[in-house]
PDB file of C-alpha atoms in Angstrom:
ATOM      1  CA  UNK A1441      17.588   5.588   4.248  1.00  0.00           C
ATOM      2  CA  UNK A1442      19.088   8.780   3.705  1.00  0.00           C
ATOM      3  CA  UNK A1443      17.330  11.623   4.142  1.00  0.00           C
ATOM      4  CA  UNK A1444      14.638  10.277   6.500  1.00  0.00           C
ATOM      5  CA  UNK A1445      14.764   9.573   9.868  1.00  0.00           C
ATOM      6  CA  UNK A1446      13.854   6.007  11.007  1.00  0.00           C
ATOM      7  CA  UNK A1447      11.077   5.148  13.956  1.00  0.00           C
ATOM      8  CA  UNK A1448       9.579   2.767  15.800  1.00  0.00           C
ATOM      9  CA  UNK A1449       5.687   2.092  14.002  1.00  0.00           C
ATOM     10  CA  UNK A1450       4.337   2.708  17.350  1.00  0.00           C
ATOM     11  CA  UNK A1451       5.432   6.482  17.183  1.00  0.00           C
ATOM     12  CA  UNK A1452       3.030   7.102  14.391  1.00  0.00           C
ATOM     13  CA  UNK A1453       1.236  10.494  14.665  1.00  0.00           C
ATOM     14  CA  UNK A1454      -2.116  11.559  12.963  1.00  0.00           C
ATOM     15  CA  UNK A1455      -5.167   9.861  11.976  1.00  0.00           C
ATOM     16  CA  UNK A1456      -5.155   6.292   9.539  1.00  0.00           C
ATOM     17  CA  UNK A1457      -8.139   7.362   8.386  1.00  0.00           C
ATOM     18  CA  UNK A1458      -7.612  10.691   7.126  1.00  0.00           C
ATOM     19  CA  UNK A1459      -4.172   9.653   5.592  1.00  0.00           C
ATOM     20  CA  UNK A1460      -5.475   6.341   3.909  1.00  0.00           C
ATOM     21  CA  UNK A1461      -9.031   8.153   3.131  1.00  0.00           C
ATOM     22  CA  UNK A1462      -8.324  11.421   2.213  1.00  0.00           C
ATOM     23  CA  UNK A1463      -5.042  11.543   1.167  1.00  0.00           C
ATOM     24  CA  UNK A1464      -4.570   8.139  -0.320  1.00  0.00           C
ATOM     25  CA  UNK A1465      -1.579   6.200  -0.112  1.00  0.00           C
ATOM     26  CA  UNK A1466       1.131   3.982  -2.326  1.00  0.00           C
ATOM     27  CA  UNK A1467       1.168   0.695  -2.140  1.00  0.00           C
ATOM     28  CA  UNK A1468       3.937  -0.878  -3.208  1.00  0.00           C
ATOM     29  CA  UNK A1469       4.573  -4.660  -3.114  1.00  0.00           C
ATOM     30  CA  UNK A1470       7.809  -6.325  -4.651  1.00  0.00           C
ATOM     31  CA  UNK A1471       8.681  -9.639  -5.826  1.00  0.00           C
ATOM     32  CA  UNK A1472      11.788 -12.006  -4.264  1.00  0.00           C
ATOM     33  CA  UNK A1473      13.587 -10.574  -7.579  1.00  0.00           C
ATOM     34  CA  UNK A1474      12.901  -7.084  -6.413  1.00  0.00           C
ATOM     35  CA  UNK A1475      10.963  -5.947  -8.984  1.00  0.00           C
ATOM     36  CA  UNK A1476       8.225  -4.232  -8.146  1.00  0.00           C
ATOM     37  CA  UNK A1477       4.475  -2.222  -8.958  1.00  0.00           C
ATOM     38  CA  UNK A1478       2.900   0.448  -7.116  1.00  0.00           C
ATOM     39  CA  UNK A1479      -0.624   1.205  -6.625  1.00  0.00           C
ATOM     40  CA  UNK A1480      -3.100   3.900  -5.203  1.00  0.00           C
ATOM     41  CA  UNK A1481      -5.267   2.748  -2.401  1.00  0.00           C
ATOM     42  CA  UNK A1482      -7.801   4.735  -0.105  1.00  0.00           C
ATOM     43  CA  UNK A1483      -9.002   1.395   1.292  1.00  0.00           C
ATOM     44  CA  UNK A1484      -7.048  -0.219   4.327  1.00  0.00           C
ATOM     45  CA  UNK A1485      -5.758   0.644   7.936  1.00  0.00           C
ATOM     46  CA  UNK A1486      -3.220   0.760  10.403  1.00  0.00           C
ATOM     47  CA  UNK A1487      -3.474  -0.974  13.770  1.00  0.00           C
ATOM     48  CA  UNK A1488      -2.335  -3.697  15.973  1.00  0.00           C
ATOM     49  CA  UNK A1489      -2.493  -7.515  15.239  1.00  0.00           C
ATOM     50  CA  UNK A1490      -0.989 -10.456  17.061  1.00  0.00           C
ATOM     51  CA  UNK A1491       1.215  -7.974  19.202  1.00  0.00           C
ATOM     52  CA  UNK A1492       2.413  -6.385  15.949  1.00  0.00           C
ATOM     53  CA  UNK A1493       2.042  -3.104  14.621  1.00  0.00           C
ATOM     54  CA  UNK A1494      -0.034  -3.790  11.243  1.00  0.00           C
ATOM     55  CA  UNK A1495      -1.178  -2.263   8.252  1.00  0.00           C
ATOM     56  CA  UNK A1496      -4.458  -3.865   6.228  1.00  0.00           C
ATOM     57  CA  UNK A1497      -4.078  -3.839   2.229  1.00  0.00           C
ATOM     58  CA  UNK A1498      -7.120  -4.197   0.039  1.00  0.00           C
ATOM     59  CA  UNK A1499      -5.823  -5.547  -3.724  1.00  0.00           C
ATOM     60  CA  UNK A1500      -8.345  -6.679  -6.307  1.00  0.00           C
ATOM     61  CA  UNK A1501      -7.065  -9.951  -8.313  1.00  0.00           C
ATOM     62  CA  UNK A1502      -6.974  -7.562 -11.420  1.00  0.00           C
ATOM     63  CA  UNK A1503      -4.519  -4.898 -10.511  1.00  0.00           C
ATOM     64  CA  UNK A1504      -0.428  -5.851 -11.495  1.00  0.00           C
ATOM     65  CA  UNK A1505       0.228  -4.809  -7.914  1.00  0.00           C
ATOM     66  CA  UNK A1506      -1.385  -8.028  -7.064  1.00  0.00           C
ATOM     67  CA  UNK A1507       1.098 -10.120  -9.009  1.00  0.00           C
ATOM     68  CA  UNK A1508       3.550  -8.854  -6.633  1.00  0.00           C
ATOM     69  CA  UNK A1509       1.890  -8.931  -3.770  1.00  0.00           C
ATOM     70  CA  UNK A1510       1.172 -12.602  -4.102  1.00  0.00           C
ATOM     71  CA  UNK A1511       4.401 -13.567  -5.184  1.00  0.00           C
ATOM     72  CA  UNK A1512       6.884 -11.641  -2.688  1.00  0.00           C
ATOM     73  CA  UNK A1513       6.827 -11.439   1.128  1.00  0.00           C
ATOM     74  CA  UNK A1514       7.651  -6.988   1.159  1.00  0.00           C
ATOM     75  CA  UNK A1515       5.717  -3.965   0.574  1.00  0.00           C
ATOM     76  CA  UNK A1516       5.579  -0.449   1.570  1.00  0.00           C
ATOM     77  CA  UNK A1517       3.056   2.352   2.276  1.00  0.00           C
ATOM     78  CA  UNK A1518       3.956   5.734   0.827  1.00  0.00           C
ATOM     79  CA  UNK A1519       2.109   8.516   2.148  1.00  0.00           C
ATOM     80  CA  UNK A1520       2.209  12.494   0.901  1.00  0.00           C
ATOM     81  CA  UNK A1521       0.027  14.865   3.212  1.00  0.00           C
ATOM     82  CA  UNK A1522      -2.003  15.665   0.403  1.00  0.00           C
ATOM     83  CA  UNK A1523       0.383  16.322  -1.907  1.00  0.00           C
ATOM     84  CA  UNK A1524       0.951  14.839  -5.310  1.00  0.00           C
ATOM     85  CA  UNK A1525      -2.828  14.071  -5.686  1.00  0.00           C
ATOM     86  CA  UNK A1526      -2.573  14.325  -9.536  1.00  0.00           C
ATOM     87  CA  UNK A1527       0.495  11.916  -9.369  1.00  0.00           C
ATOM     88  CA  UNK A1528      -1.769   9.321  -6.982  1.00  0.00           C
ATOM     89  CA  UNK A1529      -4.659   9.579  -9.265  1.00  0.00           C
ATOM     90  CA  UNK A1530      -2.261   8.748 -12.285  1.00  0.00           C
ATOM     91  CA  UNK A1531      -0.788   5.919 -10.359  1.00  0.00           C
ATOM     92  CA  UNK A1532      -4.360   4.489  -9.384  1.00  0.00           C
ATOM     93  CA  UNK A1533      -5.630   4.421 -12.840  1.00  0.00           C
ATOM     94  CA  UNK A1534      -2.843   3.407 -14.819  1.00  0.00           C
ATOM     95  CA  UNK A1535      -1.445  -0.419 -15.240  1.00  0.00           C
ATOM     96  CA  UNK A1536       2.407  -0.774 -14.884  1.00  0.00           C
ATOM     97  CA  UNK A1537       2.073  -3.509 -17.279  1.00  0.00           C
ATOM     98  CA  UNK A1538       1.548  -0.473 -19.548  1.00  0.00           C
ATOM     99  CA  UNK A1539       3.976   1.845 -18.144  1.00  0.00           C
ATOM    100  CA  UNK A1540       6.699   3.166 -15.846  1.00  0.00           C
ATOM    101  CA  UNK A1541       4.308   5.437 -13.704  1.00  0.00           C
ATOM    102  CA  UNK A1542       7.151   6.436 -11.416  1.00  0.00           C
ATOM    103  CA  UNK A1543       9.347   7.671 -14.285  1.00  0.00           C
ATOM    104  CA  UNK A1544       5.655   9.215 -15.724  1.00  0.00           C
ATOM    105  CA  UNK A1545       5.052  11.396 -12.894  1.00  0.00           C
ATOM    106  CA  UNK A1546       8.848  12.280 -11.971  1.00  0.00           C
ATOM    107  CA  UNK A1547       8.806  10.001  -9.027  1.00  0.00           C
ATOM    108  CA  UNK A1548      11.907   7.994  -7.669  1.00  0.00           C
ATOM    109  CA  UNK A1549      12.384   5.294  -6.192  1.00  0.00           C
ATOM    110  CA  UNK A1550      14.280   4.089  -3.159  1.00  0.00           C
ATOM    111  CA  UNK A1551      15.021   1.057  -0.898  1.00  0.00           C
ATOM    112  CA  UNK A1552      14.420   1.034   2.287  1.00  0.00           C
ATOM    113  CA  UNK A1553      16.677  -1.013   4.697  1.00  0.00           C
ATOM    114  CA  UNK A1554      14.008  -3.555   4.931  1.00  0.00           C
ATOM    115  CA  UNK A1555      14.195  -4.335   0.625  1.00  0.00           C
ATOM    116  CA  UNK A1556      10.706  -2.353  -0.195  1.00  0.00           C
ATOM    117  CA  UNK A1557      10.629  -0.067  -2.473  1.00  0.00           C
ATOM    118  CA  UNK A1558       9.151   3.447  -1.795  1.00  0.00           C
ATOM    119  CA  UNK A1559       9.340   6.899  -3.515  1.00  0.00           C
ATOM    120  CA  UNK A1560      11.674  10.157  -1.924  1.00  0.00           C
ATOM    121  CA  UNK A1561       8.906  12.273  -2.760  1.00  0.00           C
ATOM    122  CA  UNK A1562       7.048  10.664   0.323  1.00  0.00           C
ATOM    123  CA  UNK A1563       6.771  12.068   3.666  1.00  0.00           C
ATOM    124  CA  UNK A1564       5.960   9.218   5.518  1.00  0.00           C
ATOM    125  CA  UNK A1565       6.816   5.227   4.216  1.00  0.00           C
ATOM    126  CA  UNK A1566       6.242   2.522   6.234  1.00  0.00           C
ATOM    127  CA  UNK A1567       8.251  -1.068   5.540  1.00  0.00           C
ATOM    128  CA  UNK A1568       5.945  -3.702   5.361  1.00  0.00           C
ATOM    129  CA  UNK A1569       6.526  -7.775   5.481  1.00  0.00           C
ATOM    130  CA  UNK A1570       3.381  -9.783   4.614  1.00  0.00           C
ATOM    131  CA  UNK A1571       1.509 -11.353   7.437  1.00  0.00           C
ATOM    132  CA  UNK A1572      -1.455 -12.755   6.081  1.00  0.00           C
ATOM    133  CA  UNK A1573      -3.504 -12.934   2.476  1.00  0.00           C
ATOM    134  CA  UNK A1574      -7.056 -13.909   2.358  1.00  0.00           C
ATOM    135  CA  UNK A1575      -9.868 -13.366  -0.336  1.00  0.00           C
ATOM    136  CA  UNK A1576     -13.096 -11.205   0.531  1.00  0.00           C
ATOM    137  CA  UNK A1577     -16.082 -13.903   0.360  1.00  0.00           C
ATOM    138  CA  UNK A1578     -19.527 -13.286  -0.236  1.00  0.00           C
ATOM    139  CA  UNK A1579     -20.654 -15.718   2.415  1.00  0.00           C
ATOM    140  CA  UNK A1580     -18.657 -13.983   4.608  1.00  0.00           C
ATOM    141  CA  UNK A1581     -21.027 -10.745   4.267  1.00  0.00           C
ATOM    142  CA  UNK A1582     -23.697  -9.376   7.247  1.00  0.00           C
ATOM    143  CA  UNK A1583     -24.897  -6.380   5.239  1.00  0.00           C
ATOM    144  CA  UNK A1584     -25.820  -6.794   2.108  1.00  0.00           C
ATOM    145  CA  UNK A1585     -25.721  -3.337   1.202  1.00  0.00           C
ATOM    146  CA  UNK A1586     -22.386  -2.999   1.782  1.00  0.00           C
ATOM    147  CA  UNK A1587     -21.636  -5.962  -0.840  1.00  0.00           C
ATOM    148  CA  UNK A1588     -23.644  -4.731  -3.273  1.00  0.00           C
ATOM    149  CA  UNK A1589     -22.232  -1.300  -3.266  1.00  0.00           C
ATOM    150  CA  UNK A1590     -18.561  -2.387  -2.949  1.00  0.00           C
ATOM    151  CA  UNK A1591     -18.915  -5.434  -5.364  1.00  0.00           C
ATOM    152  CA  UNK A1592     -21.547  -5.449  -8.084  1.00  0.00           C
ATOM    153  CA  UNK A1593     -19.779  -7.561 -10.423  1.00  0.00           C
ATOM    154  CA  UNK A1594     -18.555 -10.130  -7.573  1.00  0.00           C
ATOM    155  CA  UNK A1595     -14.795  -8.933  -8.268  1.00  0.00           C
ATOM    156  CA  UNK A1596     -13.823  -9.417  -4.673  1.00  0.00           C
ATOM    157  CA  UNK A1597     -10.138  -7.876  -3.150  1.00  0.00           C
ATOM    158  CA  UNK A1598      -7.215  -9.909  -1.608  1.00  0.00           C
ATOM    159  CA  UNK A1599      -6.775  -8.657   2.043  1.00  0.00           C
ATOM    160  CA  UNK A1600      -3.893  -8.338   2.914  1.00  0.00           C
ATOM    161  CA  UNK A1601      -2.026  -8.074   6.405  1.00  0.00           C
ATOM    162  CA  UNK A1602       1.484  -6.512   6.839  1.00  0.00           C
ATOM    163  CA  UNK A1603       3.492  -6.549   9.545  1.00  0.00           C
ATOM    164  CA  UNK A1604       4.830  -2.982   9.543  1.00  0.00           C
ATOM    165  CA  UNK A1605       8.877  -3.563  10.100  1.00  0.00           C
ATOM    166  CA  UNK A1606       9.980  -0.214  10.155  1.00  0.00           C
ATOM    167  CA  UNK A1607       8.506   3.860   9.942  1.00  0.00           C
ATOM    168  CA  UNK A1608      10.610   6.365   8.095  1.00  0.00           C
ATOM    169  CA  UNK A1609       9.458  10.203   7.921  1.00  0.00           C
ATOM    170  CA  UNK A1610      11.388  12.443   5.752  1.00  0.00           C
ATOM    171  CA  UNK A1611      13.718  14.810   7.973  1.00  0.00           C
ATOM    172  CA  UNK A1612      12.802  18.511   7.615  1.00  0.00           C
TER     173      UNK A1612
END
């Protein structure tokens, strides 16, 4: 991809948790037809799986991201470093069954080598190829607490596990 420099997922620097909590992230899952919806999470991680660098996804059945997800086998993680939280908050609370949120907030889209789509604007994007989908069950629960707070109306997320293919941070 030009204009970023392409790594091995291993040689990621900084903390998941901060980047995924703090600074949110894109989520981006395409279809075999390459189309494609983006989303803003602050729910997932990074970590390894099976002997695979992985990435966890959190998608409720609702969001059009989940279409996607569900039908198509790629996805990517855009990440900022903080910036463009006015563009992530527009991305995580509008529908792009409603509108082109990229084109909304100025953002453009690119392929990466893998067939994801991410956004230029990102600093970091990681290539994603799904692993593994399973739903959130209530049975499935220890602390109640946690359900409760996470999921008073029941509306349970997809997991989601993605085998992270390839890392590419923008060259400075």
């Amino acid at each position: 991809m030009k204009g970023y420099m392409k790594k091995e997922p291993r040689e990621l620097e900084g903390g998941a948790i901060r980047m995924i909590g703090d600074e949110w992230m894109l989520v981006t899952a395409s279809n075999e037809a390459g189309e494609y919806n983006s989303m803003t999470a602050s729910w997932g991680g990074l970590g390894v799986l099976w002997g695979e660098p992985v990435a966890f996804v959190f998608i409720c059945p609702q969001r059009y991201t989940h279409e996607f997800s569900e039908a198509g086998t790629t996805a990517t993680l855009s990440f900022f470093g903080g910036k463009y939280k006015r563009e992530l908050g527009y991305f995580g609370t509008k529908s792009g069954r409603d509108t082109d949120k990229a084109a909304d907030m100025n953002f453009h889209p690119v392929k990466t080598d893998e067939g994801g789509t991410a956004y230029e604007e990102a600093s970091l994007i990681l290539s994603c190829r799904k692993l593994y989908a399973d739903e959130i069950r209530h049975e499935c629960f220890l602390d109640a607490a946690v359900e409760a707070g996470a999921y008073p109306q029941h509306d349970y997320h997809t997991v989601y596990v993605y085998k992270i293919e390839a890392m590419y941070e923008k060259e400075m």
